[in-house]
mmCIF file of C-alpha atoms in Angstrom:
data_model
loop_
_atom_site.group_PDB
_atom_site.id
_atom_site.type_symbol
_atom_site.label_atom_id
_atom_site.label_comp_id
_atom_site.label_asym_id
_atom_site.label_seq_id
_atom_site.Cartn_x
_atom_site.Cartn_y
_atom_site.Cartn_z
ATOM 1 C CA MET S 1 92.058 84.374 138.589
ATOM 2 C CA GLN S 2 89.451 84.579 135.706
ATOM 3 C CA LEU S 3 88.656 82.064 133.479
ATOM 4 C CA VAL S 4 86.672 82.832 130.078
ATOM 5 C CA GLU S 5 85.763 80.118 127.531
ATOM 6 C CA PHE S 6 85.287 81.684 123.032
ATOM 7 C CA ASP S 7 85.317 79.659 120.149
ATOM 8 C CA LEU S 8 88.006 79.137 117.335
ATOM 9 C CA SER S 9 85.117 79.045 114.156
ATOM 10 C CA ILE S 10 87.489 77.502 111.518
ATOM 11 C CA THR S 11 87.288 78.375 108.115
ATOM 12 C CA ASP S 12 89.358 77.610 104.213
ATOM 13 C CA GLU S 13 90.127 80.607 102.620
ATOM 14 C CA PRO S 14 91.907 81.067 99.313
ATOM 15 C CA TRP S 15 94.539 82.605 101.593
ATOM 16 C CA GLY S 16 94.759 79.336 103.197
ATOM 17 C CA THR S 17 93.063 77.304 106.416
ATOM 18 C CA VAL S 18 91.835 79.950 108.656
ATOM 19 C CA LEU S 19 91.111 79.597 112.855
ATOM 20 C CA GLN S 20 89.911 83.147 113.948
ATOM 21 C CA GLY S 21 87.627 84.196 117.449
ATOM 22 C CA GLU S 22 87.210 86.949 120.130
ATOM 23 C CA ILE S 23 88.355 87.012 123.685
ATOM 24 C CA ASN S 24 87.272 89.397 126.396
ATOM 25 C CA PHE S 25 88.290 89.317 129.633
ATOM 26 C CA ASP S 26 86.179 92.030 132.426
ATOM 27 C CA GLU S 27 89.396 93.826 133.357
ATOM 28 C CA ALA S 28 92.097 95.129 130.594
ATOM 29 C CA VAL S 29 94.803 92.982 129.974
ATOM 30 C CA ARG S 30 98.042 92.673 127.649
ATOM 31 C CA PHE S 31 97.978 89.436 124.677
ATOM 32 C CA LEU S 32 100.833 87.314 124.034
ATOM 33 C CA LEU S 33 99.638 84.825 121.348
ATOM 34 C CA PHE S 34 101.672 81.923 120.883
ATOM 35 C CA ALA S 35 102.745 79.752 118.729
ATOM 36 C CA TRP S 36 105.361 76.787 118.782
ATOM 37 C CA CYS S 37 106.035 73.739 116.369
ATOM 38 C CA GLY S 38 108.617 71.235 117.719
ATOM 39 C CA LYS S 39 111.234 73.316 120.097
ATOM 40 C CA ASP S 40 110.871 77.067 118.492
ATOM 41 C CA LEU S 41 108.445 78.757 119.769
ATOM 42 C CA SER S 42 107.498 81.823 118.503
ATOM 43 C CA TRP S 43 105.050 84.966 119.462
ATOM 44 C CA ALA S 44 102.882 88.264 118.555
ATOM 45 C CA LYS S 45 101.884 90.701 121.530
ATOM 46 C CA SER S 46 99.558 93.232 121.412
ATOM 47 C CA SER S 47 101.053 96.474 121.648
ATOM 48 C CA GLY S 48 98.244 98.238 124.729
ATOM 49 C CA PHE S 49 96.089 97.438 127.723
ATOM 50 C CA ALA S 50 92.472 95.724 125.910
ATOM 51 C CA THR S 51 89.693 94.168 127.355
ATOM 52 C CA GLY S 52 89.827 92.162 123.817
ATOM 53 C CA ALA S 53 91.364 91.065 121.386
ATOM 54 C CA THR S 54 90.729 89.631 117.891
ATOM 55 C CA LEU S 55 92.865 85.936 116.877
ATOM 56 C CA ASP S 56 93.431 85.207 113.241
ATOM 57 C CA ILE S 57 95.511 82.221 113.355
ATOM 58 C CA CYS S 58 96.240 81.568 109.078
ATOM 59 C CA TYR S 59 97.854 78.568 107.922
ATOM 60 C CA GLY S 60 98.898 79.485 104.163
ATOM 61 C CA PRO S 61 100.351 76.624 102.013
ATOM 62 C CA ARG S 62 103.969 76.889 100.926
ATOM 63 C CA PRO S 63 105.880 74.697 98.788
ATOM 64 C CA ARG S 64 107.120 70.840 99.353
ATOM 65 C CA GLY S 65 103.785 70.334 101.554
ATOM 66 C CA ARG S 66 105.039 72.665 104.315
ATOM 67 C CA VAL S 67 102.570 75.628 105.964
ATOM 68 C CA GLN S 68 103.336 78.947 107.180
ATOM 69 C CA LEU S 69 101.792 79.785 109.884
ATOM 70 C CA MET S 70 100.875 83.599 110.369
ATOM 71 C CA ALA S 71 99.055 84.798 113.759
ATOM 72 C CA ARG S 72 97.707 87.557 114.351
ATOM 73 C CA ILE S 73 96.699 89.036 117.432
ATOM 74 C CA SER S 74 95.088 92.951 117.967
ATOM 75 C CA ASP S 75 97.959 95.321 115.947
ATOM 76 C CA THR S 76 100.775 92.645 115.717
ATOM 77 C CA VAL S 77 101.514 90.052 113.216
ATOM 78 C CA SER S 78 103.854 86.679 113.487
ATOM 79 C CA THR S 79 105.134 84.644 110.470
ATOM 80 C CA ASP S 80 108.019 82.974 111.908
ATOM 81 C CA LEU S 81 106.863 79.300 111.810
ATOM 82 C CA THR S 82 106.356 77.017 109.038
ATOM 83 C CA LEU S 83 104.887 73.520 109.887
ATOM 84 C CA LYS S 84 103.916 69.894 108.285
ATOM 85 C CA SER S 85 101.075 70.458 106.277
ATOM 86 C CA ASN S 86 99.188 67.538 108.636
ATOM 87 C CA GLN S 87 99.728 70.012 111.371
ATOM 88 C CA ILE S 88 96.361 71.870 110.123
ATOM 89 C CA PRO S 89 94.171 72.002 112.689
ATOM 90 C CA THR S 90 90.763 70.329 110.862
ATOM 91 C CA THR S 91 88.267 71.839 112.697
ATOM 92 C CA GLY S 92 86.941 75.126 114.845
ATOM 93 C CA MET S 93 87.479 74.465 118.562
ATOM 94 C CA ARG S 94 86.096 75.595 122.347
ATOM 95 C CA CYS S 95 88.925 76.878 124.573
ATOM 96 C CA LEU S 96 89.429 77.897 127.559
ATOM 97 C CA ALA S 97 91.960 80.973 128.740
ATOM 98 C CA GLN S 98 92.793 82.151 132.213
ATOM 99 C CA LEU S 99 94.897 84.968 133.434
ATOM 100 C CA SER S 100 98.155 85.509 134.101
ATOM 101 C CA VAL S 101 98.862 81.083 132.635
ATOM 102 C CA PRO S 102 99.795 80.124 129.020
ATOM 103 C CA SER S 103 96.297 78.524 128.066
ATOM 104 C CA VAL S 104 97.280 76.131 125.349
ATOM 105 C CA LEU S 105 94.329 76.650 122.914
ATOM 106 C CA TYR S 106 94.859 73.316 121.057
ATOM 107 C CA GLU S 107 97.637 71.185 120.314
ATOM 108 C CA THR S 108 98.377 68.913 117.542
ATOM 109 C CA ARG S 109 101.298 66.803 116.358
ATOM 110 C CA ASN S 110 104.093 68.708 117.938
ATOM 111 C CA HIS S 111 102.337 71.740 117.033
ATOM 112 C CA GLY S 112 100.239 74.057 118.912
ATOM 113 C CA VAL S 113 99.053 77.697 120.475
ATOM 114 C CA GLY S 114 98.388 79.493 122.929
ATOM 115 C CA LEU S 115 97.329 82.868 124.648
ATOM 116 C CA LEU S 116 98.673 84.324 127.748
ATOM 117 C CA ALA S 117 97.104 87.652 129.149
ATOM 118 C CA LEU S 118 98.942 89.888 131.393
ATOM 119 C CA PRO S 119 96.517 91.947 134.239
ATOM 120 C CA HIS S 120 97.867 95.530 135.047
ATOM 121 C CA GLY S 121 100.332 95.452 137.538
ATOM 122 C CA THR S 122 102.462 92.311 135.763
ATOM 123 C CA THR S 123 103.969 94.426 133.167
ATOM 124 C CA LYS S 124 106.347 96.872 132.371
ATOM 125 C CA SER S 125 106.041 99.559 129.404
ATOM 126 C CA ARG S 126 109.267 100.373 127.432
ATOM 127 C CA LYS S 127 109.935 102.345 124.531
ATOM 128 C CA LYS S 128 107.754 102.231 121.119
ATOM 129 C CA ARG S 129 104.608 100.232 122.994
ATOM 130 C CA LEU S 130 106.866 97.324 123.560
ATOM 131 C CA TRP S 131 106.213 95.412 126.955
ATOM 132 C CA HIS S 132 107.266 92.835 128.966
ATOM 133 C CA ILE S 133 106.592 91.059 132.261
ATOM 134 C CA LYS S 134 107.758 92.365 135.697
ATOM 135 C CA PRO S 135 110.542 90.258 137.509
ATOM 136 C CA ALA S 136 108.015 90.036 140.515
ATOM 137 C CA ALA S 137 105.361 89.294 138.614
ATOM 138 C CA LEU S 138 107.442 86.231 136.810
ATOM 139 C CA THR S 139 106.104 82.310 138.020
ATOM 140 C CA ALA S 140 107.508 79.210 136.717
ATOM 141 C CA GLU S 141 104.576 78.958 134.052
ATOM 142 C CA LEU S 142 106.000 82.123 132.311
ATOM 143 C CA ALA S 143 109.593 82.150 133.128
ATOM 144 C CA VAL S 144 109.891 80.837 129.241
ATOM 145 C CA PHE S 145 108.194 84.334 127.952
ATOM 146 C CA GLU S 146 110.837 86.595 129.963
ATOM 147 C CA GLN S 147 112.371 86.132 126.805
ATOM 148 C CA ALA S 148 109.526 87.955 124.486
ATOM 149 C CA TYR S 149 110.549 91.208 124.227
ATOM 150 C CA GLY S 150 109.708 92.487 121.023
ATOM 151 C CA ARG S 151 105.712 92.646 119.760
ATOM 152 C CA ARG S 152 106.648 89.482 117.930
ATOM 153 C CA GLY S 153 109.839 86.861 118.085
ATOM 154 C CA GLN S 154 111.120 83.387 117.712
ATOM 155 C CA PHE S 155 113.246 81.158 120.096
ATOM 156 C CA VAL S 156 113.467 77.512 120.922
ATOM 157 C CA GLY S 157 112.801 75.966 124.334
ATOM 158 C CA HIS S 158 108.923 75.666 125.813
ATOM 159 C CA PRO S 159 107.308 73.741 128.329
ATOM 160 C CA PHE S 160 104.428 72.849 125.542
ATOM 161 C CA GLY S 161 104.073 70.261 123.841
#
């Protein structure tokens, strides 16, 4: 399986702390960017196949020391998680991602972000450019994402953290 190394750079913008990066594989894949806080897991999925994707992970300030996580991959944004202000990353990072394996990009204080890249043959298209993992391609590592049907969403329970 292909292993890709890439950087997430960090910048402080007026709207929050932002991690940005680009990932590229040798073959076309579908991407699922996921994040968790405690037992809550949210995701944003690219709608089609591509060899690469841009990741934007923004930590925007909210009242009472809270932070809103806005995660974007390709054409989809997830805004489902609210975090504590001490869960914001403070530096950029070098990341690794592997095909068909949920790859944790970073973790800090009961929060983290990861990426899943799935090649042709492991997903099935549905109506309105939605997709899911084929039952035959589900492994123990991928089983948690069996519930991830829409382009973005949230559910409780995961093996990360």
